[in-house]
CSV table of C-alpha atoms (C1' of nucleotides) in Angstrom, one decimal:
chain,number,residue,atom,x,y,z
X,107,UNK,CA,30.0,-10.9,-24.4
X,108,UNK,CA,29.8,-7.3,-23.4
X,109,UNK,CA,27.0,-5.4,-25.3
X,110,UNK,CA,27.3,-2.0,-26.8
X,111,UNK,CA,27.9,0.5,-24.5
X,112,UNK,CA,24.2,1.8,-23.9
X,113,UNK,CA,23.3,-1.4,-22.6
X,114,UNK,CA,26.6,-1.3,-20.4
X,115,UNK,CA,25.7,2.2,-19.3
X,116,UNK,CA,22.3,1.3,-18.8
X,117,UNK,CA,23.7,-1.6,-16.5
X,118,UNK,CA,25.6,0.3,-14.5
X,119,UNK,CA,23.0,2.9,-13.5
X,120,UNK,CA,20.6,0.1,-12.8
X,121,UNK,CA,23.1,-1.4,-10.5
X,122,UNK,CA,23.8,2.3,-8.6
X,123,UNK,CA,20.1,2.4,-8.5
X,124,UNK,CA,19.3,-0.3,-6.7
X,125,UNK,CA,22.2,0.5,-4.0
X,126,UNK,CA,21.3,4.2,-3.6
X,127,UNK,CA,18.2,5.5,-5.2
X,128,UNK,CA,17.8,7.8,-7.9
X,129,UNK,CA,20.4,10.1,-6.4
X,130,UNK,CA,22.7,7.6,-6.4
X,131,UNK,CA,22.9,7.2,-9.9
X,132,UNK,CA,25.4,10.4,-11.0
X,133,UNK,CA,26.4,10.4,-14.1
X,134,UNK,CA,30.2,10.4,-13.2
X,135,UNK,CA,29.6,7.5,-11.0
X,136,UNK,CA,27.9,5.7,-14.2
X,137,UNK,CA,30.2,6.5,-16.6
X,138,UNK,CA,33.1,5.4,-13.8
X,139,UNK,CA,31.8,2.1,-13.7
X,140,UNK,CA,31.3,1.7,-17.8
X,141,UNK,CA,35.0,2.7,-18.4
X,142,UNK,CA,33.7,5.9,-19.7
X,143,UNK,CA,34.0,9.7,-18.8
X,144,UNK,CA,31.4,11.3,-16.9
X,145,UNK,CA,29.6,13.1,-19.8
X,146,UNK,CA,30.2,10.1,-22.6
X,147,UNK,CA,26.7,9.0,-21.6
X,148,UNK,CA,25.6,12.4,-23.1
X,149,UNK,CA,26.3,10.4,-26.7
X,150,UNK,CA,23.5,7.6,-25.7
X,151,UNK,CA,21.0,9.7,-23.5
X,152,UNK,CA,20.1,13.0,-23.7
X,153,UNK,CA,19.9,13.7,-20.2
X,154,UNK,CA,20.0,11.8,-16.3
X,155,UNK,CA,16.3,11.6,-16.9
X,156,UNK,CA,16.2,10.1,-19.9
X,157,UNK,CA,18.9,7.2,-18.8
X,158,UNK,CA,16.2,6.7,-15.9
X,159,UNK,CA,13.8,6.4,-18.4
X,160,UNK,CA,15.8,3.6,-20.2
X,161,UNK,CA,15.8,1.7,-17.1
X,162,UNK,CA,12.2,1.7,-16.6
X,163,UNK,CA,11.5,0.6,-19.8
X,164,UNK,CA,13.9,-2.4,-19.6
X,165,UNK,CA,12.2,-3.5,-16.7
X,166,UNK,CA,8.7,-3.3,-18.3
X,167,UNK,CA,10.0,-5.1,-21.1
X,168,UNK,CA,11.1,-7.8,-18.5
X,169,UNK,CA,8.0,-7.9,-16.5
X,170,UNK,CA,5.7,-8.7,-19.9
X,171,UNK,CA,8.0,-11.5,-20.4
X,172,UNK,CA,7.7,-12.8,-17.0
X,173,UNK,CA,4.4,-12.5,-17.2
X,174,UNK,CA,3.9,-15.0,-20.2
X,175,UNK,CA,6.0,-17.6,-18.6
X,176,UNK,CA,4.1,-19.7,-16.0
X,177,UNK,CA,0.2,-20.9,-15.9
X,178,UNK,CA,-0.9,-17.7,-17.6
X,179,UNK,CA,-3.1,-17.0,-14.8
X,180,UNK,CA,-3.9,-13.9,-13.1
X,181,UNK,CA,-2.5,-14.6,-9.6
X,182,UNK,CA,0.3,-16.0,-10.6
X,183,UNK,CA,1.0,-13.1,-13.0
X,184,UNK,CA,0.4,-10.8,-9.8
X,185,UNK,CA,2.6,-12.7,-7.0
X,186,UNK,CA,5.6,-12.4,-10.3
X,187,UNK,CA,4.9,-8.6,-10.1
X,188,UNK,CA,4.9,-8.3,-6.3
X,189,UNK,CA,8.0,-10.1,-5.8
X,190,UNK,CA,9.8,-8.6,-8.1
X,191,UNK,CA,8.6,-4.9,-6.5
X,192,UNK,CA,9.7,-6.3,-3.1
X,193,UNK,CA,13.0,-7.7,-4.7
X,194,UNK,CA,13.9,-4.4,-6.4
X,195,UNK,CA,12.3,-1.7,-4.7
X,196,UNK,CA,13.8,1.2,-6.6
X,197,UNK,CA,13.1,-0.3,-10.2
X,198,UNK,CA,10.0,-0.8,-9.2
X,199,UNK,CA,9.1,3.1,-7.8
X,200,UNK,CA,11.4,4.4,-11.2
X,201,UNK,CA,9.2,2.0,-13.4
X,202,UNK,CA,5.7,3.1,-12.2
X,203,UNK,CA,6.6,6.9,-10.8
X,204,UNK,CA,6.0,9.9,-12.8
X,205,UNK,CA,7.2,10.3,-16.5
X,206,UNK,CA,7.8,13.0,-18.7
X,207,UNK,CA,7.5,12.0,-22.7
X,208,UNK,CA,4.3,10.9,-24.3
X,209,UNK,CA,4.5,8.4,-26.8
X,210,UNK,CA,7.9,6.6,-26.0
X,211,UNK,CA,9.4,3.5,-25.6
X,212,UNK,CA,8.2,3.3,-22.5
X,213,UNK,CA,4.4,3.7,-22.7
X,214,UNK,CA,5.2,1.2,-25.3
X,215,UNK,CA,6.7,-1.1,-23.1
X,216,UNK,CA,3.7,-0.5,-19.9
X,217,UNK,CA,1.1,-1.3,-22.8
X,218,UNK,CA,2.6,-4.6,-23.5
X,219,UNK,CA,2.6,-5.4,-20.2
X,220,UNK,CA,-0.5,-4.6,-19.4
X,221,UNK,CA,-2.2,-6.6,-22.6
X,222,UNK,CA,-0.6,-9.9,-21.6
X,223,UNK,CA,-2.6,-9.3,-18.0
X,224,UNK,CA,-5.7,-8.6,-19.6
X,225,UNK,CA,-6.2,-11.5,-22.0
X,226,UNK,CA,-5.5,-13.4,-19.1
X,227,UNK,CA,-7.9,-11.9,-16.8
X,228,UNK,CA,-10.3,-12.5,-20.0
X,229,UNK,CA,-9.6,-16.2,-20.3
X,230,UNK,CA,-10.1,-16.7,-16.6
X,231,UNK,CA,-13.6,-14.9,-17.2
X,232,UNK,CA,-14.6,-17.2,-20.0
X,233,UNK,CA,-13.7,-19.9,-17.7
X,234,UNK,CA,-15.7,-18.7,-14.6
X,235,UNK,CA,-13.5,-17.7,-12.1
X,236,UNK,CA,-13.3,-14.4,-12.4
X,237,UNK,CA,-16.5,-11.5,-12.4
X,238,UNK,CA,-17.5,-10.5,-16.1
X,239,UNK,CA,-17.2,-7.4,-16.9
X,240,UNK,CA,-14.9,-5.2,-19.3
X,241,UNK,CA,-11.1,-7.1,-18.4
X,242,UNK,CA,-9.4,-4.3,-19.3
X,243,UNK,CA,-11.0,-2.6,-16.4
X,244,UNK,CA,-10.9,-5.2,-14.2
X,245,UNK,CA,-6.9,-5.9,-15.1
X,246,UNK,CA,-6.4,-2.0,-14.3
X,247,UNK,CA,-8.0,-2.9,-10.7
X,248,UNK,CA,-5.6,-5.8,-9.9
X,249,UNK,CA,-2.5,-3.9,-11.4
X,250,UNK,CA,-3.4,-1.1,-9.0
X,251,UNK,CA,-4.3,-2.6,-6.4
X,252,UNK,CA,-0.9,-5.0,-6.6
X,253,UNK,CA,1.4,-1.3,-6.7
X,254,UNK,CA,-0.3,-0.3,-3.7
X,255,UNK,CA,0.3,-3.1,-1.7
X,256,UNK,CA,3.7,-2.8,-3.0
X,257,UNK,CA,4.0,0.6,-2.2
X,258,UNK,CA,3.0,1.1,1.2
X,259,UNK,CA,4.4,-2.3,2.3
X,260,UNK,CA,8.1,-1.1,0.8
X,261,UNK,CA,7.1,2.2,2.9
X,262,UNK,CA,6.4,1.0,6.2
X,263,UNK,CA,3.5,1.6,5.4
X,264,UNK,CA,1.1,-2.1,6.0
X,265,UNK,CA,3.5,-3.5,8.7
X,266,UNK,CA,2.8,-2.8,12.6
X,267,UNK,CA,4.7,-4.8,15.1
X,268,UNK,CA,2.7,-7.9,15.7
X,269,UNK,CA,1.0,-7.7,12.4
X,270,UNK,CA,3.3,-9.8,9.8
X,271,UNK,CA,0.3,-11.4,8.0
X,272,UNK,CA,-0.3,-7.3,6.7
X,273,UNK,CA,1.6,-8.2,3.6
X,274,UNK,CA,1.6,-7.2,0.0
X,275,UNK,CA,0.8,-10.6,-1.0
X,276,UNK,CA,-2.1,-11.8,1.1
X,277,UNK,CA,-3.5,-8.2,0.2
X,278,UNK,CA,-3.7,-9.2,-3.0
X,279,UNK,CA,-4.8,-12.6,-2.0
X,280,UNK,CA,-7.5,-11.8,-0.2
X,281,UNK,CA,-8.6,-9.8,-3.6
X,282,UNK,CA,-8.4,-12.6,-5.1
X,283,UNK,CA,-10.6,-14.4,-3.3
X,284,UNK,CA,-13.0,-11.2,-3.4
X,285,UNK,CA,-13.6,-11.5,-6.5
X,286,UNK,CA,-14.3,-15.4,-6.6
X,287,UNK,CA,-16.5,-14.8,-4.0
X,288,UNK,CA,-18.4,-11.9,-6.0
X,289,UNK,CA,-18.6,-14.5,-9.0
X,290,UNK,CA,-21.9,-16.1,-9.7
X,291,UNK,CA,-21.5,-20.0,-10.3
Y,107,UNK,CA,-1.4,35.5,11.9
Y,108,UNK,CA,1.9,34.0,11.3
Y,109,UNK,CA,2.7,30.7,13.0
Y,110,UNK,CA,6.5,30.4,14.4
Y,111,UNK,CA,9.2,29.9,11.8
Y,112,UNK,CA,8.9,26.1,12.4
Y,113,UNK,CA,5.9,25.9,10.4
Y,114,UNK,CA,6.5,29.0,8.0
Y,115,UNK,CA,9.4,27.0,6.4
Y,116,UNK,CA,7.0,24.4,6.2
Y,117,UNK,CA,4.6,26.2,4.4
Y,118,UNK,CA,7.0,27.5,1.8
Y,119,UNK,CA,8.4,23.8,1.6
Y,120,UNK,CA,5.1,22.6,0.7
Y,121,UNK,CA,4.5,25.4,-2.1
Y,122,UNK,CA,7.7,24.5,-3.4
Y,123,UNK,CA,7.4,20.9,-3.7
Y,124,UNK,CA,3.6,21.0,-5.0
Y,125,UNK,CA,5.2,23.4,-7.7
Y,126,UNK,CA,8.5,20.8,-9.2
Y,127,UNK,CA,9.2,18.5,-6.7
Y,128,UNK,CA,11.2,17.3,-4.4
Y,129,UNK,CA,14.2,18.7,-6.7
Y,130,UNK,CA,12.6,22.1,-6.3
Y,131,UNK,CA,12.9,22.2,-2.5
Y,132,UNK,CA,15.9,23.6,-2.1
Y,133,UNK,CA,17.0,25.3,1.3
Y,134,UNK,CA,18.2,28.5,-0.6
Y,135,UNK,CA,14.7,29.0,-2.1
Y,136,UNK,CA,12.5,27.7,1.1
Y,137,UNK,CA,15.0,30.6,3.4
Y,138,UNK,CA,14.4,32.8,0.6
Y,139,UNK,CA,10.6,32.3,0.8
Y,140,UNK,CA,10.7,33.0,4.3
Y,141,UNK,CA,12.7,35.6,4.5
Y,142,UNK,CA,16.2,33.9,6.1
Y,143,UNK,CA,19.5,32.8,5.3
Y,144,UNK,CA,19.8,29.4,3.2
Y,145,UNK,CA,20.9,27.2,6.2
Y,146,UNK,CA,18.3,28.8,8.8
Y,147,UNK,CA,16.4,25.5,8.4
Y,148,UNK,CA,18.8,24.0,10.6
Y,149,UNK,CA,18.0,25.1,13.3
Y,150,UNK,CA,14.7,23.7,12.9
Y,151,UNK,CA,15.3,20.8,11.4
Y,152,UNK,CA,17.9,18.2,11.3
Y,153,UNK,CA,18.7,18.1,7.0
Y,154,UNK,CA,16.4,18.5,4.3
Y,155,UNK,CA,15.2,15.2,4.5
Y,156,UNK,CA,14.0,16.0,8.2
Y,157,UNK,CA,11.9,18.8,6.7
Y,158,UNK,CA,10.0,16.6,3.7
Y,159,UNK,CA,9.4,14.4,6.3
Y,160,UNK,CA,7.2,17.3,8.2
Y,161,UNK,CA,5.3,18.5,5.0
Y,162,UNK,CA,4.4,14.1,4.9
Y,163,UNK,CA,3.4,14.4,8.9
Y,164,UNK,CA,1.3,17.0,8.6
Y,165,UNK,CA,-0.6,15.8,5.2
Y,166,UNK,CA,-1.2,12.6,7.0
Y,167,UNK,CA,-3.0,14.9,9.9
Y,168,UNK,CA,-5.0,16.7,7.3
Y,169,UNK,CA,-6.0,13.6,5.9
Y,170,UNK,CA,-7.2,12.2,9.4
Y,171,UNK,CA,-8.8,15.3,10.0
Y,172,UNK,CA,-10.9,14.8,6.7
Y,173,UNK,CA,-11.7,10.9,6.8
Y,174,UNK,CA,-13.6,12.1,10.6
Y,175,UNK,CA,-15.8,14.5,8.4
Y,176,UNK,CA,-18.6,13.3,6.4
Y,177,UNK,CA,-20.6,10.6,6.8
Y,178,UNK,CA,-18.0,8.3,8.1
Y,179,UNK,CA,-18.0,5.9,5.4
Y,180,UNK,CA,-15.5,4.0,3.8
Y,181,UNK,CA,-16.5,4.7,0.2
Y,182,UNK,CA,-16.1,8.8,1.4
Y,183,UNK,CA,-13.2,8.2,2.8
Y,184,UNK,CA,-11.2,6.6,0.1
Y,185,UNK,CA,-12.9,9.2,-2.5
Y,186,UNK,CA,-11.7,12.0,-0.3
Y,187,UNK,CA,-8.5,10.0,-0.2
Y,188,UNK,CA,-7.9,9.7,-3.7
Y,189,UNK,CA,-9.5,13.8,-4.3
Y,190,UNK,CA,-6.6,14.3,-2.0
Y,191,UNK,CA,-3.9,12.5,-4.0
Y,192,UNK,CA,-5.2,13.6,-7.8
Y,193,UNK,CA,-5.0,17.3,-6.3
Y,194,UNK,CA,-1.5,17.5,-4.4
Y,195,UNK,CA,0.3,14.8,-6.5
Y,196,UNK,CA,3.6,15.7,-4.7
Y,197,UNK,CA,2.7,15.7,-1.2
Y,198,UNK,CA,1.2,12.3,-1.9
Y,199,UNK,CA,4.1,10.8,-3.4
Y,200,UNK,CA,6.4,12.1,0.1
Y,201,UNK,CA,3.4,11.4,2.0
Y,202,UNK,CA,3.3,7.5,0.9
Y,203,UNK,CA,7.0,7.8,-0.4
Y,204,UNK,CA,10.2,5.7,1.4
Y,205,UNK,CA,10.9,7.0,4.9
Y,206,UNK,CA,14.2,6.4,7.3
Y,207,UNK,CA,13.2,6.8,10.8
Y,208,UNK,CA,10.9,4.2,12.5
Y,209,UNK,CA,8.8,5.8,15.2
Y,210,UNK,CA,9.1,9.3,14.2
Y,211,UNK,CA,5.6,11.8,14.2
Y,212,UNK,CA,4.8,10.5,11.1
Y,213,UNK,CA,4.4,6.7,12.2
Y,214,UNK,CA,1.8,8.0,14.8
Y,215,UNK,CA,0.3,10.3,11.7
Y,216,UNK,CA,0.1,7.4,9.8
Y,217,UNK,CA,-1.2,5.4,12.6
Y,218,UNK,CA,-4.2,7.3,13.1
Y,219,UNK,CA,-4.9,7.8,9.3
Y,220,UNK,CA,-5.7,4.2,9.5
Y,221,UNK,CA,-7.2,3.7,12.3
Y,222,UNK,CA,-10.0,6.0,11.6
Y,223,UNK,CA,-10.5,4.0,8.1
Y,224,UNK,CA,-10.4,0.6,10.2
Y,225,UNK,CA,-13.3,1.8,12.8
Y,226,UNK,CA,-15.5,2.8,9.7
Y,227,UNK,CA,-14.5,-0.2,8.0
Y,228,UNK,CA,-15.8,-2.4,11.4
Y,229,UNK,CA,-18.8,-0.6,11.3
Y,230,UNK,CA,-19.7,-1.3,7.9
Y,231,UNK,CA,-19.0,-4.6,8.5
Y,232,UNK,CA,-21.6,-5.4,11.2
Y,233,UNK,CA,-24.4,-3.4,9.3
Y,234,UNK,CA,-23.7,-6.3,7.2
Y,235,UNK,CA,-22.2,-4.0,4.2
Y,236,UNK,CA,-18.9,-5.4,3.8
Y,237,UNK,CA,-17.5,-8.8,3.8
Y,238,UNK,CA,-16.9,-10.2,7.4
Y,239,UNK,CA,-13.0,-10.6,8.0
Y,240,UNK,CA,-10.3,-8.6,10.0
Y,241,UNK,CA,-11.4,-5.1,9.7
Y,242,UNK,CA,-7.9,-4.1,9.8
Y,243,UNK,CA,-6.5,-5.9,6.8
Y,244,UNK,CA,-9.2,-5.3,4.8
Y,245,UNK,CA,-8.9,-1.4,5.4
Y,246,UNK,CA,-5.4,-2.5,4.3
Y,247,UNK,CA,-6.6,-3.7,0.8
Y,248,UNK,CA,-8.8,-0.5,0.6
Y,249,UNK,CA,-5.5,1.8,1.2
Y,250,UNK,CA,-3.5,-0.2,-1.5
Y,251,UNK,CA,-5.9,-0.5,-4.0
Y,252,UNK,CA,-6.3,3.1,-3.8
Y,253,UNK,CA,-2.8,4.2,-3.3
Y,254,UNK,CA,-2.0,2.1,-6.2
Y,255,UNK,CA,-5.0,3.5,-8.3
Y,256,UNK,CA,-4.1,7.1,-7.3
Y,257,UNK,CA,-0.1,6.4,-8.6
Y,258,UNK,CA,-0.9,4.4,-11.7
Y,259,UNK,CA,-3.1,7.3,-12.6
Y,260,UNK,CA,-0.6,10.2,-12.0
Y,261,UNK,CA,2.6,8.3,-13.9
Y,262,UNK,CA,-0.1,8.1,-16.7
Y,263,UNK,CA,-0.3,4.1,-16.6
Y,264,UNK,CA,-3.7,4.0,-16.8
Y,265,UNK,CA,-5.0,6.1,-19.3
Y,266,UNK,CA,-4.9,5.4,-22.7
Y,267,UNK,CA,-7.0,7.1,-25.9
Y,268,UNK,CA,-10.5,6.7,-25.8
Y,269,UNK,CA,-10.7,4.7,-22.4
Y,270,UNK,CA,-11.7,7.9,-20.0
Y,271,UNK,CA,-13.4,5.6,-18.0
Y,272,UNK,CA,-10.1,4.3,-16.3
Y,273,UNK,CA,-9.6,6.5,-13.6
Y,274,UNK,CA,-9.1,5.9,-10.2
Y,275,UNK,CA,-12.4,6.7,-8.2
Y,276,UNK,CA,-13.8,4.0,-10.6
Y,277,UNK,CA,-11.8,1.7,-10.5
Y,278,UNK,CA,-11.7,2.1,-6.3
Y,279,UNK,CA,-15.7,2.2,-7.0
Y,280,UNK,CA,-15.2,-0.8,-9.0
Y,281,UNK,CA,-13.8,-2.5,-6.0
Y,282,UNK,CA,-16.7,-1.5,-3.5
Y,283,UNK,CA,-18.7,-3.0,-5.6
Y,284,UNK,CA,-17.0,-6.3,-5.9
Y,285,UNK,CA,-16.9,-6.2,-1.9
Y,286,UNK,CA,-21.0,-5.8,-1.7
Y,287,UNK,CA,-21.4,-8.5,-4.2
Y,288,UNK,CA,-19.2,-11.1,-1.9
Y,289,UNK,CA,-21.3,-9.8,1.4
Y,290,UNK,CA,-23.8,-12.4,2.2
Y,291,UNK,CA,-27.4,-11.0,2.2
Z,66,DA,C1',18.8,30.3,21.3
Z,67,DC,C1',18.8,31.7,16.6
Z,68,DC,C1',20.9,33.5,12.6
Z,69,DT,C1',24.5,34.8,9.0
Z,70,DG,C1',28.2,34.5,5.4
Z,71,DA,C1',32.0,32.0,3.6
Z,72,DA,C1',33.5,27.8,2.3
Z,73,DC,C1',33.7,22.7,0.8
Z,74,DA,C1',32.6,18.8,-1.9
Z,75,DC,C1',29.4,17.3,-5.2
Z,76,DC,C1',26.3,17.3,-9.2
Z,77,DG,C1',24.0,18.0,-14.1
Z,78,DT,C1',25.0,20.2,-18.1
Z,79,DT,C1',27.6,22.7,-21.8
Z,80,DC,C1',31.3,23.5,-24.8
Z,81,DA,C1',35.6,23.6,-27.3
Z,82,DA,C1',38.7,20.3,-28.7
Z,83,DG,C1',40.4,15.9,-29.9
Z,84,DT,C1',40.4,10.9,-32.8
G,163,DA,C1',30.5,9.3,-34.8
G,164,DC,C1',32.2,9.2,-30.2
G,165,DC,C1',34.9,10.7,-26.5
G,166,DT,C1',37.6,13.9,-23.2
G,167,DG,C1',38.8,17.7,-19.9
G,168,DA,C1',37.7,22.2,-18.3
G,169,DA,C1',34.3,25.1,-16.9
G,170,DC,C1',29.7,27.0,-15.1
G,171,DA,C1',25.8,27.3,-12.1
G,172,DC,C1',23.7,25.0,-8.5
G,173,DC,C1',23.0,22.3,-4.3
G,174,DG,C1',23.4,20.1,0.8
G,175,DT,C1',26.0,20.7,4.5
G,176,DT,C1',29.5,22.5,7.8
G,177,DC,C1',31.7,26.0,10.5
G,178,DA,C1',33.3,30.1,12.6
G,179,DA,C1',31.3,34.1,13.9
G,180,DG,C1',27.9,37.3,15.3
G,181,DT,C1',23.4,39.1,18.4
DNA sequence: ACCTGAACACCGTTCAAGT
DNA sequence: ACCTGAACACCGTTCAAGT
């Protein structure tokens, strides 16, 4: 049952990242928890960075594929993101932070993900309920505007006391309905 | 000319990060740049993490400072917001990064940031050039959807070959737009 | 009150060596 | 091909000591 020993490595520093952060993840603490020395992940990765980089690309990998379950529709494909940013805050700021390589398995990954949003921001305009307009454009805007409201909600950043209807979801709600509004019938 | 040693180590923090990163701000080099020991920051500031956190405070001043210029518009705003981010991708990621305490000087920084966004946002709003609603949460959506447009666009997860057009002031452009089309005439 | 130098524990990375 | 243990340079933080 256990797979080879990237994937258990990869494991492992997924499980430190989510506890600690970035930092937490140290390569002896990784390879303590595989079973492994602390430079055996040196065989599999070429640095810390590039183990991160594994990580995020998993998770992309995921987030396509939970994309093209449910109704295929925008929202839904939008609320999947957002609770899964708000269940695994650390993933999520690896995933979309800053990378380093060009043309790796990970841009491959984030295009993926992003083409099952836009053909199903371009079905919803065929059917209506969405503006027209170029949908890869208009996917880019929800995707962005979804990781902000991520962002600043896992920040502190939306939330005031008094205030709990400033969340991340009905942010992107009320974009939602924005745009249905802004859509001629 | 120079300010007290407070804000000198400041200043070098800040050239530091905006050059590699939180990684590069190390207490050596930031006493070094300043001309004192490696653990003179103490006795201005509690631990390294105490001194990012003044580099994000006083960015989120700045960034008041320049919403109350210009013609106090929304649009402006957000366009200076996102000139702001594309220019000093560092400070913005500390700036709207994860932060520890909860009413520290950067709560009340990041207080006012928004409020001036929400007053421009109400006034707007009864020229009759926005969408009616709770000026606060939709000054909200503004900030995320720009947040989000300004970090998708610096982690490279919105451009691809031949699409120049997907960049962040138009996609926030994009959005203004879609918020005059759903304002009642 | 503010600063210094030594010291501690920790980390990423490299390397010679093993099987 | 994959792994180990020692070693190196570096870092955040603490502490005893100085002015």
């Amino acid at each position: 049952m256990v797979a080879n020993r990237r994937d258990s490595l990869i494991d492992a520093a997924a499980q430190l990242l989510d506890r600690g952060g970035p930092a937490a993840v140290t390569l002896r603490e990784v390879g303590r928890a595989a079973g492994v020395s602390h430079n055996a992940p040196y065989r599999h990765f070429a640095d810390k960075s590039d183990l991160l980089e594994a990580i995020a690309s998993r998770e992309l990998e995921r987030l396509a594929d939970s994309f093209g379950k449910g109704g295929g529709r925008p929202r839904e494909m939008l609320q999947a993101y957002l609770q899964w940013a708000l269940l695994y805050p650390e993933r999520f700021r690896l995933t979309f932070g800053p990378w380093r390589g060009d043309e790796t398995a990970l841009g491959k990954a984030a295009f993926r993900t992003r083409a099952v949003l836009v053909e199903a921001v371009a079905r919803e305009q065929q059917e209506g309920a969405m503006p027209k307009g170029d949908p890869v454009r208009l996917a880019a805007l929800l995707l962005a505007s979804a990781n902000g409201a991520a962002s600043l909600a896992l920040a502190g950043h939306l939330g005031r006391p008094g205030r709990a209807d400033l969340s991340a979801e009905n942010l992107v709600a009320d974009l939602f309905d924005y745009l249905e509004t802004a859509t001629p019938a």
